[in-house]
Amino acid sequence: MCDTCGCSNDLNQQQPAYRPVAQTMAVPVITRLLHGNDYQAAHNRVHFDAHGVLVVNLMSAPGSGKTALLEATIDALKKELRIAVIEGDLETENDAKRIRAKGVPAVQITTGTACHLDAHMVHDALHAMRLEEVDILFIENVGNLICPASFDLGQHRDVILLSVTEGDDKPAKYPVMFRAADVLLISKIDLLPLLDDFSTARAEQCLRNLANDAPVLQLSARKQSSLAPWLQYLRDELSAQRARIASGGIMPMTDHPDGTNDTMVQTPI
Ligand code: MG
């Protein structure tokens, strides 16, 4: 899999007495990589908060309908809110083109071999974005139910999609990802009548078994009427974000080894 996050190293496997040097070195390298990512993510969050932007990280398996949901969300909200999108894919600019066709700015990040976005990639993308003209920034992460959950991007909310064409036990199989969910969207529900092996109740129970009490919303990008709870969730989260900023609240900051933290960082984007 990915060459950058260590997911190709089976570090949990029972090791023989002799452990190759490359694996011995991998643990501290990955630890430093994640620490550096957390620092950059906190820095990104400072930028987002300074501009009053709500940032929503969309994660799911490939093909669960993230881009289609974004298109439908834009159609519903673009006269009400200013939306921008960062798209993450291994290759192609196809999804960013779909978003731009809706009249919304979109920056495509092509990750090459990396199976996730990281905070540095997102920061680089911000150079091509005018945050002062954005209310909600969506980050469509690379389709993958494993690695993206380990990389904070500076987002305020994690939204996980689970389509009905996947198994309803996905939360049980990928607990790290689904524990991270601030809201779970069961997508493509227009296909439910065609399927006899997906239970929305079972999917929700799998999430609850992870001690996650996040809202579970059922929707289809093809059925505008099904989007109402999702659209209201976004409005409510944006209002909460603005109230938090107005009251002087800030998201937790990551301390840097030199004793500074991101509230001290004034570097322009
Ligand atoms: Mg997509």
Coordinates of C-alpha atoms and ligand atoms in Angstrom, one line a residue:
M1 CA 0.0 0.0 0.0
C2 CA 1.2 3.5 0.9
D3 CA 4.9 4.3 0.9
T4 CA 4.6 7.3 3.3
C5 CA 2.6 6.3 6.4
G6 CA 4.1 2.9 7.2
C7 CA 1.0 0.9 6.5
S8 CA 3.0 -1.4 4.3
N9 CA 5.1 -2.4 7.3
D10 CA 3.6 -5.1 9.3
L11 CA 4.9 -3.8 12.7
N12 CA 2.4 -5.8 14.8
Q13 CA 3.5 -9.2 13.5
Q14 CA 5.3 -11.5 15.9
Q15 CA 8.9 -10.7 15.3
P16 CA 11.8 -13.3 15.3
A17 CA 14.8 -12.7 17.5
Y18 CA 16.3 -10.9 14.6
R19 CA 14.3 -7.9 13.4
P20 CA 15.5 -6.3 10.1
V21 CA 17.0 -2.9 10.7
A22 CA 14.4 -1.2 8.4
Q23 CA 11.6 -2.3 10.6
T24 CA 13.5 -1.5 13.8
M25 CA 13.8 2.1 12.5
A26 CA 10.3 2.3 11.2
V27 CA 8.5 2.8 14.5
P28 CA 10.4 6.0 15.6
V29 CA 10.2 7.3 12.0
I30 CA 6.4 6.8 11.9
T31 CA 6.0 8.3 15.4
R32 CA 7.9 11.5 14.3
L33 CA 5.9 11.6 11.0
L34 CA 2.6 11.6 12.9
H35 CA 3.8 14.1 15.4
G36 CA 4.9 16.4 12.6
N37 CA 1.5 15.9 11.0
D38 CA -0.3 16.8 14.2
Y39 CA 1.7 20.0 14.5
Q40 CA 0.9 21.0 10.9
A41 CA -2.8 20.1 11.4
A42 CA -3.0 22.4 14.4
H43 CA -1.5 25.1 12.3
N44 CA -4.0 24.5 9.6
R45 CA -6.8 24.7 12.2
V46 CA -5.5 28.1 13.3
H47 CA -5.9 29.4 9.7
F48 CA -9.4 27.9 9.4
D49 CA -10.5 29.4 12.7
A50 CA -9.0 32.8 11.8
H51 CA -11.3 32.9 8.7
G52 CA -14.3 31.4 10.5
V53 CA -14.3 28.4 8.2
L54 CA -15.9 25.1 9.2
V55 CA -13.8 22.2 7.8
V56 CA -15.4 18.8 7.2
N57 CA -13.3 15.8 6.4
L58 CA -15.2 13.2 4.3
M59 CA -13.8 9.6 4.6
S60 CA -15.1 6.3 3.3
A61 CA -14.2 3.3 1.2
P62 CA -13.9 4.0 -2.6
G63 CA -17.2 4.2 -4.4
S64 CA -19.4 5.1 -1.4
G65 CA -20.6 8.3 -3.1
K66 CA -18.5 11.1 -1.5
T67 CA -18.2 13.2 -4.6
A68 CA -21.9 12.6 -5.5
L69 CA -22.9 13.7 -2.0
L70 CA -20.7 16.8 -2.4
E71 CA -22.4 17.6 -5.7
A72 CA -25.9 17.3 -4.2
T73 CA -24.9 19.3 -1.1
I74 CA -23.6 22.1 -3.3
D75 CA -26.8 22.1 -5.4
A76 CA -28.8 22.5 -2.1
L77 CA -26.6 25.0 -0.3
K78 CA -24.7 27.1 -2.8
K79 CA -27.2 30.0 -2.7
E80 CA -27.0 30.0 1.1
L81 CA -23.4 29.2 1.9
R82 CA -20.0 29.7 0.3
I83 CA -18.5 26.2 -0.3
A84 CA -15.0 25.1 -1.3
V85 CA -13.6 21.6 -1.8
I86 CA -10.2 19.9 -1.5
E87 CA -10.2 16.6 -3.4
G88 CA -7.8 13.8 -2.6
D89 CA -7.2 11.0 -5.1
L90 CA -4.2 8.9 -6.1
E91 CA -4.5 10.1 -9.7
T92 CA -6.6 12.2 -12.0
E93 CA -8.4 15.5 -11.5
N94 CA -11.8 14.0 -12.3
D95 CA -13.5 14.8 -9.0
A96 CA -12.3 18.4 -8.8
K97 CA -13.6 18.9 -12.3
R98 CA -17.0 17.6 -11.2
I99 CA -17.0 20.1 -8.3
R100 CA -15.9 23.0 -10.4
A101 CA -18.7 22.2 -12.9
K102 CA -21.0 23.1 -10.0
G103 CA -19.5 26.6 -9.8
V104 CA -17.5 25.9 -6.6
P105 CA -13.8 26.3 -6.2
A106 CA -12.0 22.9 -5.9
V107 CA -8.3 22.0 -5.5
Q108 CA -7.2 18.5 -6.5
I109 CA -4.5 16.8 -4.5
T110 CA -3.1 13.8 -6.3
T111 CA -1.2 11.7 -3.8
G112 CA 0.5 9.3 -6.1
T113 CA 1.2 6.2 -4.0
A114 CA 0.0 7.7 -0.7
C115 CA -3.3 6.2 0.4
H116 CA -4.4 9.2 2.6
L117 CA -4.2 13.0 2.8
D118 CA -2.0 14.5 5.4
A119 CA -1.9 18.0 6.9
H120 CA 1.1 19.2 4.8
M121 CA -0.8 18.3 1.6
V122 CA -3.8 20.2 2.8
H123 CA -1.7 23.2 3.8
D124 CA -0.1 23.3 0.3
A125 CA -3.6 23.2 -1.2
L126 CA -4.6 26.2 0.9
H127 CA -2.2 28.4 -1.1
A128 CA -4.7 28.0 -4.0
M129 CA -7.7 28.9 -1.9
R130 CA -9.2 32.1 -0.6
L131 CA -10.4 31.1 2.8
E132 CA -11.9 34.6 3.4
E133 CA -14.5 33.7 0.8
V134 CA -15.5 30.3 2.3
D135 CA -18.0 29.2 4.9
I136 CA -17.6 25.4 4.7
L137 CA -14.5 23.7 3.3
F138 CA -15.0 20.0 2.5
I139 CA -12.0 17.8 2.3
E140 CA -12.8 14.6 0.3
N141 CA -10.1 12.2 1.6
V142 CA -8.7 9.3 -0.5
G143 CA -11.1 6.4 -0.6
N144 CA -9.7 4.1 2.1
L145 CA -11.1 2.9 5.5
I146 CA -7.7 2.5 7.2
C147 CA -5.0 5.2 6.9
P148 CA -6.9 8.5 6.6
A149 CA -8.2 8.1 10.1
S150 CA -4.7 8.4 11.5
F151 CA -3.9 11.7 9.9
D152 CA -5.4 14.9 11.4
L153 CA -5.8 17.5 8.7
G154 CA -6.9 20.4 10.9
Q155 CA -10.6 19.6 10.2
H156 CA -13.3 20.3 12.7
R157 CA -15.5 17.3 11.9
D158 CA -15.0 13.8 10.5
V159 CA -17.9 12.5 8.4
I160 CA -17.8 8.9 7.4
L161 CA -19.9 7.4 4.6
L162 CA -21.0 3.8 4.5
S163 CA -22.9 2.9 1.4
V164 CA -25.6 0.2 1.4
T165 CA -23.7 -1.7 -1.3
E166 CA -21.0 -2.4 1.3
G167 CA -21.4 -4.7 4.3
D168 CA -23.4 -3.4 7.3
D169 CA -20.6 -4.8 9.5
K170 CA -18.0 -2.3 8.2
P171 CA -17.8 -0.4 11.5
A172 CA -16.9 -3.7 13.2
K173 CA -14.2 -4.5 10.7
Y174 CA -12.7 -1.0 10.6
P175 CA -13.1 0.3 14.2
V176 CA -10.4 3.0 14.0
M177 CA -12.1 4.7 11.2
F178 CA -15.6 4.5 12.5
R179 CA -14.6 5.5 16.1
A180 CA -13.5 8.7 14.5
A181 CA -16.9 9.5 13.0
D182 CA -18.6 12.7 14.3
V183 CA -21.5 11.6 12.1
L184 CA -22.1 8.5 10.1
L185 CA -23.9 8.8 6.7
I186 CA -25.5 5.6 5.4
S187 CA -25.5 6.5 1.7
K188 CA -27.2 5.2 -1.5
I189 CA -30.3 4.3 0.4
D190 CA -32.3 4.5 -2.8
L191 CA -30.7 1.1 -3.5
L192 CA -32.0 -0.6 -0.3
P193 CA -35.1 -2.1 -2.0
L194 CA -32.7 -4.0 -4.3
L195 CA -30.6 -5.4 -1.5
D196 CA -31.6 -8.1 1.1
D197 CA -28.3 -8.2 2.9
F198 CA -27.8 -4.7 4.3
S199 CA -29.5 -3.7 7.5
T200 CA -29.3 0.0 8.6
A201 CA -30.1 -1.1 12.1
R202 CA -27.2 -3.6 12.1
A203 CA -24.8 -0.9 10.7
E204 CA -25.9 1.5 13.5
Q205 CA -25.5 -1.2 16.1
C206 CA -22.0 -1.9 14.9
L207 CA -21.2 1.8 15.4
R208 CA -22.7 1.8 18.9
N209 CA -20.6 -1.3 19.8
L210 CA -17.6 1.0 19.3
A211 CA -19.0 3.3 22.0
N212 CA -19.6 5.9 19.4
D213 CA -23.0 7.8 19.9
A214 CA -22.6 9.9 16.8
P215 CA -25.7 10.7 14.7
V216 CA -26.5 8.2 12.0
L217 CA -28.2 9.8 9.0
Q218 CA -29.6 7.9 6.0
L219 CA -29.5 9.6 2.6
S220 CA -29.1 9.3 -1.1
A221 CA -27.4 11.9 -3.3
R222 CA -30.1 11.1 -5.9
K223 CA -33.0 12.0 -3.5
Q224 CA -32.8 15.6 -2.6
S225 CA -35.5 15.2 0.0
S226 CA -33.4 12.7 1.9
L227 CA -30.6 15.3 2.4
A228 CA -32.5 17.6 4.8
P229 CA -31.0 16.2 8.1
W230 CA -27.5 16.3 6.6
L231 CA -27.9 19.9 5.4
Q232 CA -29.3 20.9 8.8
Y233 CA -26.3 19.2 10.5
L234 CA -24.0 21.3 8.4
R235 CA -25.9 24.5 9.2
D236 CA -25.8 23.7 12.9
E237 CA -22.1 22.8 12.9
L238 CA -21.3 26.1 11.1
S239 CA -23.3 28.1 13.7
A240 CA -21.6 26.3 16.5
Q241 CA -18.2 26.9 14.9
R242 CA -18.9 30.6 14.6
A243 CA -20.2 30.9 18.1
R244 CA -17.1 29.1 19.4
I245 CA -14.8 31.5 17.6
A246 CA -16.9 34.6 18.7
S247 CA -16.5 33.5 22.3
G248 CA -12.7 33.2 21.9
G249 CA -12.7 29.5 22.0
I250 CA -10.0 27.7 20.1
M251 CA -9.5 24.1 19.3
P252 CA -6.8 22.2 21.3
M253 CA -3.4 23.1 20.0
T254 CA -0.5 20.7 19.7
D255 CA 2.6 21.7 21.7
H256 CA 5.8 21.8 19.8
P257 CA 9.0 20.4 21.3
D258 CA 10.6 23.9 21.4
G259 CA 7.9 25.0 23.8
T260 CA 5.8 27.0 21.4
N261 CA 2.4 26.0 20.2
D262 CA 0.2 26.9 17.3
T263 CA -1.4 29.9 19.0
M264 CA 2.0 31.5 18.7
V265 CA 2.5 30.7 15.0
Q266 CA 1.8 33.7 12.8
T267 CA 3.1 32.3 9.6
P268 CA 0.9 33.4 6.7
I269 CA -0.5 30.7 4.5
Ligands
MG1 MG -14.6 10.9 -5.2

